[in-house]
Amino acid sequence: MSTDMAAVHIADLSLPNACRITPVRHADRRGFFYEAFRSDTITEAIGYPFRVRQFHCSVSRRGTIRGIHGTLLPPGQEKLVTCVRGEIMDVAVDLRLGSPTFGRYEMLHQVAGNGVSLYLADGFGHAFLALTDDACVTFLCSEEYQHGTMLHVNALDPDIGIPWNLTGAPVMSDKDAAAPTLAQAVDRGLLPTYEECLAHYEARRT
């Protein structure tokens, strides 16, 4: 999935079907400019169309953890995640049961202004820690939110082992704090399979 173009640099993460997108910034005495999103560029990199059907954002106080959030398949929901104010520690978690990297995570430090984004295909979980007050994160999503399709896994699950490096108790929603561990999500049949996700990716090519 790696590519290098004039407007952006796209690099695979260690988790298949997830990547880091870094725009090329053009600076002058006024400030700087960069292309934050190009559908054709991402489509070429991932191999199928990325169509934006929903845009939303969250604003969080320092020490807030949101996630781990995913979407059931169907309908699925690809995401392009960008920190546009403040600073976050962004995390992708492979929730695709049977994937060679199932249960593994990768962390991405995002700082507003550098334009770095995290792309996640269907079947991934996403979480982040707000490192500053008033941290604003935007999400471009391939599908509209559908009530009852959101998947929650506990971000503090020791078996996943995300090193949040907290200095105190995180700020979390009641639902996130009570979310099942990865093992519990497996036992309850909540997670999509790797085969289902691969078939879903292939269907998007047509």
PDB file of C-alpha atoms in Angstrom:
ATOM      1  CA  MET A   1       0.000   0.000   0.000  1.00  0.00           C
ATOM      2  CA  SER A   2       3.002   2.322   0.277  1.00  0.00           C
ATOM      3  CA  THR A   3       3.264   5.179  -2.187  1.00  0.00           C
ATOM      4  CA  ASP A   4       5.069   8.482  -2.479  1.00  0.00           C
ATOM      5  CA  MET A   5       3.385  11.291  -4.415  1.00  0.00           C
ATOM      6  CA  ALA A   6       3.871  15.014  -4.856  1.00  0.00           C
ATOM      7  CA  ALA A   7       1.105  15.993  -2.461  1.00  0.00           C
ATOM      8  CA  VAL A   8       1.404  13.316   0.239  1.00  0.00           C
ATOM      9  CA  HIS A   9       3.561  10.482   1.496  1.00  0.00           C
ATOM     10  CA  ILE A  10       1.641   7.303   2.333  1.00  0.00           C
ATOM     11  CA  ALA A  11       3.332   4.565   4.331  1.00  0.00           C
ATOM     12  CA  ASP A  12       2.021   1.201   5.522  1.00  0.00           C
ATOM     13  CA  LEU A  13       1.893   0.514   9.226  1.00  0.00           C
ATOM     14  CA  SER A  14       2.964  -2.861  10.587  1.00  0.00           C
ATOM     15  CA  LEU A  15      -0.754  -3.780  10.583  1.00  0.00           C
ATOM     16  CA  PRO A  16      -1.983  -4.651   7.063  1.00  0.00           C
ATOM     17  CA  ASN A  17      -4.684  -2.305   5.697  1.00  0.00           C
ATOM     18  CA  ALA A  18      -3.736   0.595   7.937  1.00  0.00           C
ATOM     19  CA  CYS A  19      -1.443   3.437   6.915  1.00  0.00           C
ATOM     20  CA  ARG A  20       0.017   6.799   7.859  1.00  0.00           C
ATOM     21  CA  ILE A  21      -0.618   9.709   5.507  1.00  0.00           C
ATOM     22  CA  THR A  22       1.729  12.693   5.705  1.00  0.00           C
ATOM     23  CA  PRO A  23       1.072  15.714   3.469  1.00  0.00           C
ATOM     24  CA  VAL A  24       3.789  17.826   1.906  1.00  0.00           C
ATOM     25  CA  ARG A  25       3.621  21.301   3.436  1.00  0.00           C
ATOM     26  CA  HIS A  26       4.288  24.365   1.313  1.00  0.00           C
ATOM     27  CA  ALA A  27       5.444  27.236   3.506  1.00  0.00           C
ATOM     28  CA  ASP A  28       5.995  30.938   2.847  1.00  0.00           C
ATOM     29  CA  ARG A  29       5.913  34.147   4.877  1.00  0.00           C
ATOM     30  CA  ARG A  30       2.127  33.847   5.317  1.00  0.00           C
ATOM     31  CA  GLY A  31       2.294  30.409   6.918  1.00  0.00           C
ATOM     32  CA  PHE A  32       1.850  27.102   5.124  1.00  0.00           C
ATOM     33  CA  PHE A  33      -0.533  25.107   2.944  1.00  0.00           C
ATOM     34  CA  TYR A  34      -1.076  21.403   2.405  1.00  0.00           C
ATOM     35  CA  GLU A  35      -3.635  19.078   0.860  1.00  0.00           C
ATOM     36  CA  ALA A  36      -5.393  17.453   3.785  1.00  0.00           C
ATOM     37  CA  PHE A  37      -7.400  14.971   1.717  1.00  0.00           C
ATOM     38  CA  ARG A  38      -7.503  13.712  -1.874  1.00  0.00           C
ATOM     39  CA  SER A  39      -9.864  10.885  -2.689  1.00  0.00           C
ATOM     40  CA  ASP A  40      -7.915   9.722  -5.746  1.00  0.00           C
ATOM     41  CA  THR A  41      -4.623   9.557  -3.835  1.00  0.00           C
ATOM     42  CA  ILE A  42      -6.025   7.410  -1.022  1.00  0.00           C
ATOM     43  CA  THR A  43      -7.983   5.258  -3.465  1.00  0.00           C
ATOM     44  CA  GLU A  44      -4.794   4.500  -5.399  1.00  0.00           C
ATOM     45  CA  ALA A  45      -2.930   3.660  -2.211  1.00  0.00           C
ATOM     46  CA  ILE A  46      -5.506   1.306  -0.676  1.00  0.00           C
ATOM     47  CA  GLY A  47      -6.677  -0.245  -3.942  1.00  0.00           C
ATOM     48  CA  TYR A  48     -10.375   0.622  -3.769  1.00  0.00           C
ATOM     49  CA  PRO A  49     -12.451   3.819  -3.582  1.00  0.00           C
ATOM     50  CA  PHE A  50     -12.532   5.688  -0.286  1.00  0.00           C
ATOM     51  CA  ARG A  51     -15.803   7.596  -0.354  1.00  0.00           C
ATOM     52  CA  VAL A  52     -16.549  10.029   2.452  1.00  0.00           C
ATOM     53  CA  ARG A  53     -20.128   9.713   3.695  1.00  0.00           C
ATOM     54  CA  GLN A  54     -19.742  11.240   7.158  1.00  0.00           C
ATOM     55  CA  PHE A  55     -17.482  13.808   8.800  1.00  0.00           C
ATOM     56  CA  HIS A  56     -17.377  14.251  12.542  1.00  0.00           C
ATOM     57  CA  CYS A  57     -15.051  15.573  15.207  1.00  0.00           C
ATOM     58  CA  SER A  58     -14.410  15.206  18.916  1.00  0.00           C
ATOM     59  CA  VAL A  59     -12.976  17.679  21.411  1.00  0.00           C
ATOM     60  CA  SER A  60     -11.322  16.232  24.519  1.00  0.00           C
ATOM     61  CA  ARG A  61      -9.665  17.430  27.688  1.00  0.00           C
ATOM     62  CA  ARG A  62      -6.145  16.341  28.579  1.00  0.00           C
ATOM     63  CA  GLY A  63      -5.994  12.786  29.894  1.00  0.00           C
ATOM     64  CA  THR A  64      -9.079  11.612  28.023  1.00  0.00           C
ATOM     65  CA  ILE A  65      -9.045   8.194  26.375  1.00  0.00           C
ATOM     66  CA  ARG A  66     -11.630   7.544  23.679  1.00  0.00           C
ATOM     67  CA  GLY A  67     -11.939   3.989  22.395  1.00  0.00           C
ATOM     68  CA  ILE A  68     -11.239   1.325  21.472  1.00  0.00           C
ATOM     69  CA  HIS A  69     -14.023   1.844  18.917  1.00  0.00           C
ATOM     70  CA  GLY A  70     -14.820  -0.162  15.816  1.00  0.00           C
ATOM     71  CA  THR A  71     -17.836  -0.872  13.621  1.00  0.00           C
ATOM     72  CA  LEU A  72     -19.590  -4.176  13.047  1.00  0.00           C
ATOM     73  CA  LEU A  73     -19.423  -5.728   9.601  1.00  0.00           C
ATOM     74  CA  PRO A  74     -21.750  -5.043   7.915  1.00  0.00           C
ATOM     75  CA  PRO A  75     -21.906  -2.088   7.504  1.00  0.00           C
ATOM     76  CA  GLY A  76     -18.267  -1.398   8.398  1.00  0.00           C
ATOM     77  CA  GLN A  77     -16.752   2.070   8.481  1.00  0.00           C
ATOM     78  CA  GLU A  78     -13.322   3.015   7.164  1.00  0.00           C
ATOM     79  CA  LYS A  79     -11.802   6.038   8.899  1.00  0.00           C
ATOM     80  CA  LEU A  80      -9.293   8.766   8.199  1.00  0.00           C
ATOM     81  CA  VAL A  81      -8.312  10.288  11.552  1.00  0.00           C
ATOM     82  CA  THR A  82      -6.525  13.646  11.973  1.00  0.00           C
ATOM     83  CA  CYS A  83      -5.663  15.794  14.980  1.00  0.00           C
ATOM     84  CA  VAL A  84      -6.445  19.387  13.984  1.00  0.00           C
ATOM     85  CA  ARG A  85      -5.932  21.070  17.361  1.00  0.00           C
ATOM     86  CA  GLY A  86      -3.694  20.073  20.237  1.00  0.00           C
ATOM     87  CA  GLU A  87      -1.883  16.772  20.470  1.00  0.00           C
ATOM     88  CA  ILE A  88      -2.894  13.121  20.779  1.00  0.00           C
ATOM     89  CA  MET A  89      -1.464   9.635  20.967  1.00  0.00           C
ATOM     90  CA  ASP A  90      -3.402   7.768  18.285  1.00  0.00           C
ATOM     91  CA  VAL A  91      -3.749   3.981  18.301  1.00  0.00           C
ATOM     92  CA  ALA A  92      -4.853   1.419  15.721  1.00  0.00           C
ATOM     93  CA  VAL A  93      -5.772  -2.068  16.943  1.00  0.00           C
ATOM     94  CA  ASP A  94      -6.355  -5.044  14.665  1.00  0.00           C
ATOM     95  CA  LEU A  95      -9.721  -6.530  15.730  1.00  0.00           C
ATOM     96  CA  ARG A  96     -10.027  -8.878  12.739  1.00  0.00           C
ATOM     97  CA  LEU A  97     -10.372 -12.363  14.202  1.00  0.00           C
ATOM     98  CA  GLY A  98      -7.925 -14.667  12.437  1.00  0.00           C
ATOM     99  CA  SER A  99      -5.728 -11.863  11.124  1.00  0.00           C
ATOM    100  CA  PRO A 100      -1.970 -12.536  11.336  1.00  0.00           C
ATOM    101  CA  THR A 101      -1.731  -9.350  13.419  1.00  0.00           C
ATOM    102  CA  PHE A 102      -4.916  -9.873  15.462  1.00  0.00           C
ATOM    103  CA  GLY A 103      -4.819  -8.051  18.791  1.00  0.00           C
ATOM    104  CA  ARG A 104      -1.708  -6.073  17.893  1.00  0.00           C
ATOM    105  CA  TYR A 105      -1.609  -2.297  17.966  1.00  0.00           C
ATOM    106  CA  GLU A 106       0.398   0.537  16.499  1.00  0.00           C
ATOM    107  CA  MET A 107       0.728   4.014  17.985  1.00  0.00           C
ATOM    108  CA  LEU A 108       0.948   7.263  16.050  1.00  0.00           C
ATOM    109  CA  HIS A 109       1.801  10.603  17.668  1.00  0.00           C
ATOM    110  CA  GLN A 110      -0.320  13.310  16.075  1.00  0.00           C
ATOM    111  CA  VAL A 111       0.249  17.053  16.515  1.00  0.00           C
ATOM    112  CA  ALA A 112      -2.034  19.698  15.041  1.00  0.00           C
ATOM    113  CA  GLY A 113      -0.596  21.503  12.055  1.00  0.00           C
ATOM    114  CA  ASN A 114       1.525  18.723  10.613  1.00  0.00           C
ATOM    115  CA  GLY A 115      -1.461  17.245   8.776  1.00  0.00           C
ATOM    116  CA  VAL A 116      -0.604  13.623   9.566  1.00  0.00           C
ATOM    117  CA  SER A 117      -3.593  11.275   9.294  1.00  0.00           C
ATOM    118  CA  LEU A 118      -4.246   7.650  10.196  1.00  0.00           C
ATOM    119  CA  TYR A 119      -6.194   5.508   7.727  1.00  0.00           C
ATOM    120  CA  LEU A 120      -7.981   2.439   9.091  1.00  0.00           C
ATOM    121  CA  ALA A 121      -9.782  -0.144   6.977  1.00  0.00           C
ATOM    122  CA  ASP A 122     -12.880  -1.999   8.142  1.00  0.00           C
ATOM    123  CA  GLY A 123     -12.171  -4.369  11.012  1.00  0.00           C
ATOM    124  CA  PHE A 124      -9.788  -2.089  12.906  1.00  0.00           C
ATOM    125  CA  GLY A 125     -10.352  -0.547  16.301  1.00  0.00           C
ATOM    126  CA  HIS A 126      -9.337   3.014  17.027  1.00  0.00           C
ATOM    127  CA  ALA A 127      -8.462   4.800  20.255  1.00  0.00           C
ATOM    128  CA  PHE A 128      -6.582   7.895  21.302  1.00  0.00           C
ATOM    129  CA  LEU A 129      -5.290   9.701  24.364  1.00  0.00           C
ATOM    130  CA  ALA A 130      -5.599  13.495  24.476  1.00  0.00           C
ATOM    131  CA  LEU A 131      -2.205  14.879  25.479  1.00  0.00           C
ATOM    132  CA  THR A 132      -3.421  18.489  25.657  1.00  0.00           C
ATOM    133  CA  ASP A 133      -6.587  20.255  26.705  1.00  0.00           C
ATOM    134  CA  ASP A 134      -9.053  21.073  23.953  1.00  0.00           C
ATOM    135  CA  ALA A 135      -7.623  18.442  21.612  1.00  0.00           C
ATOM    136  CA  CYS A 136      -9.756  18.274  18.474  1.00  0.00           C
ATOM    137  CA  VAL A 137      -9.783  15.172  16.269  1.00  0.00           C
ATOM    138  CA  THR A 138     -11.604  14.875  12.950  1.00  0.00           C
ATOM    139  CA  PHE A 139     -12.872  11.708  11.276  1.00  0.00           C
ATOM    140  CA  LEU A 140     -13.663  11.177   7.614  1.00  0.00           C
ATOM    141  CA  CYS A 141     -15.795   8.035   7.454  1.00  0.00           C
ATOM    142  CA  SER A 142     -16.817   5.815   4.559  1.00  0.00           C
ATOM    143  CA  GLU A 143     -20.264   5.075   6.024  1.00  0.00           C
ATOM    144  CA  GLU A 144     -22.823   6.979   8.035  1.00  0.00           C
ATOM    145  CA  TYR A 145     -23.148   6.030  11.695  1.00  0.00           C
ATOM    146  CA  GLN A 146     -25.853   3.437  12.279  1.00  0.00           C
ATOM    147  CA  HIS A 147     -27.205   2.988  15.790  1.00  0.00           C
ATOM    148  CA  GLY A 148     -26.305  -0.361  17.300  1.00  0.00           C
ATOM    149  CA  THR A 149     -23.353  -1.095  15.005  1.00  0.00           C
ATOM    150  CA  MET A 150     -20.544   0.362  17.123  1.00  0.00           C
ATOM    151  CA  LEU A 151     -18.055  -2.078  18.626  1.00  0.00           C
ATOM    152  CA  HIS A 152     -16.316  -1.328  21.941  1.00  0.00           C
ATOM    153  CA  VAL A 153     -13.190  -2.977  23.374  1.00  0.00           C
ATOM    154  CA  ASN A 154     -11.540  -1.821  26.574  1.00  0.00           C
ATOM    155  CA  ALA A 155      -8.552   0.433  25.881  1.00  0.00           C
ATOM    156  CA  LEU A 156      -6.978  -0.571  29.215  1.00  0.00           C
ATOM    157  CA  ASP A 157      -7.102  -4.314  28.479  1.00  0.00           C
ATOM    158  CA  PRO A 158      -3.731  -5.611  29.746  1.00  0.00           C
ATOM    159  CA  ASP A 159      -3.722  -8.389  27.145  1.00  0.00           C
ATOM    160  CA  ILE A 160      -3.643  -5.760  24.398  1.00  0.00           C
ATOM    161  CA  GLY A 161      -1.124  -3.831  26.480  1.00  0.00           C
ATOM    162  CA  ILE A 162      -1.244  -0.347  24.986  1.00  0.00           C
ATOM    163  CA  PRO A 163       1.428   1.693  26.853  1.00  0.00           C
ATOM    164  CA  TRP A 164      -0.609   4.814  27.558  1.00  0.00           C
ATOM    165  CA  ASN A 165       1.970   6.061  30.108  1.00  0.00           C
ATOM    166  CA  LEU A 166      -0.753   7.585  32.268  1.00  0.00           C
ATOM    167  CA  THR A 167       0.107   9.648  35.313  1.00  0.00           C
ATOM    168  CA  GLY A 168      -3.386   9.281  36.767  1.00  0.00           C
ATOM    169  CA  ALA A 169      -6.777   7.791  36.061  1.00  0.00           C
ATOM    170  CA  PRO A 170      -7.890   8.574  32.495  1.00  0.00           C
ATOM    171  CA  VAL A 171     -11.095  10.409  31.682  1.00  0.00           C
ATOM    172  CA  MET A 172     -13.381   7.910  29.931  1.00  0.00           C
ATOM    173  CA  SER A 173     -17.045   7.547  29.103  1.00  0.00           C
ATOM    174  CA  ASP A 174     -19.000   5.035  31.172  1.00  0.00           C
ATOM    175  CA  LYS A 175     -19.408   2.858  28.076  1.00  0.00           C
ATOM    176  CA  ASP A 176     -15.684   2.858  27.298  1.00  0.00           C
ATOM    177  CA  ALA A 177     -14.762   2.128  30.914  1.00  0.00           C
ATOM    178  CA  ALA A 178     -17.167  -0.834  30.997  1.00  0.00           C
ATOM    179  CA  ALA A 179     -16.221  -2.163  27.549  1.00  0.00           C
ATOM    180  CA  PRO A 180     -15.285  -5.849  27.287  1.00  0.00           C
ATOM    181  CA  THR A 181     -11.724  -7.015  27.000  1.00  0.00           C
ATOM    182  CA  LEU A 182     -10.539  -8.408  23.695  1.00  0.00           C
ATOM    183  CA  ALA A 183     -10.967 -11.970  25.000  1.00  0.00           C
ATOM    184  CA  GLN A 184     -14.501 -11.225  26.145  1.00  0.00           C
ATOM    185  CA  ALA A 185     -15.336  -9.679  22.755  1.00  0.00           C
ATOM    186  CA  VAL A 186     -14.087 -12.868  21.100  1.00  0.00           C
ATOM    187  CA  ASP A 187     -16.169 -15.067  23.429  1.00  0.00           C
ATOM    188  CA  ARG A 188     -19.288 -12.988  22.723  1.00  0.00           C
ATOM    189  CA  GLY A 189     -18.825 -13.241  18.959  1.00  0.00           C
ATOM    190  CA  LEU A 190     -18.583  -9.462  18.553  1.00  0.00           C
ATOM    191  CA  LEU A 191     -15.581  -9.254  16.245  1.00  0.00           C
ATOM    192  CA  PRO A 192     -15.445  -9.490  12.448  1.00  0.00           C
ATOM    193  CA  THR A 193     -13.313 -12.237  10.965  1.00  0.00           C
ATOM    194  CA  TYR A 194     -10.290 -11.567   8.809  1.00  0.00           C
ATOM    195  CA  GLU A 195     -11.907 -13.443   5.925  1.00  0.00           C
ATOM    196  CA  GLU A 196     -15.058 -11.298   6.160  1.00  0.00           C
ATOM    197  CA  CYS A 197     -12.957  -8.142   6.088  1.00  0.00           C
ATOM    198  CA  LEU A 198     -10.889  -9.282   3.099  1.00  0.00           C
ATOM    199  CA  ALA A 199     -14.092 -10.113   1.215  1.00  0.00           C
ATOM    200  CA  HIS A 200     -15.454  -6.688   2.138  1.00  0.00           C
ATOM    201  CA  TYR A 201     -12.304  -4.981   0.822  1.00  0.00           C
ATOM    202  CA  GLU A 202     -12.509  -6.958  -2.416  1.00  0.00           C
ATOM    203  CA  ALA A 203     -16.158  -6.036  -2.874  1.00  0.00           C
ATOM    204  CA  ARG A 204     -15.213  -2.350  -2.651  1.00  0.00           C
ATOM    205  CA  ARG A 205     -12.980  -2.743  -5.718  1.00  0.00           C
ATOM    206  CA  THR A 206     -15.983  -3.366  -7.947  1.00  0.00           C
TER     207      THR A 206
END
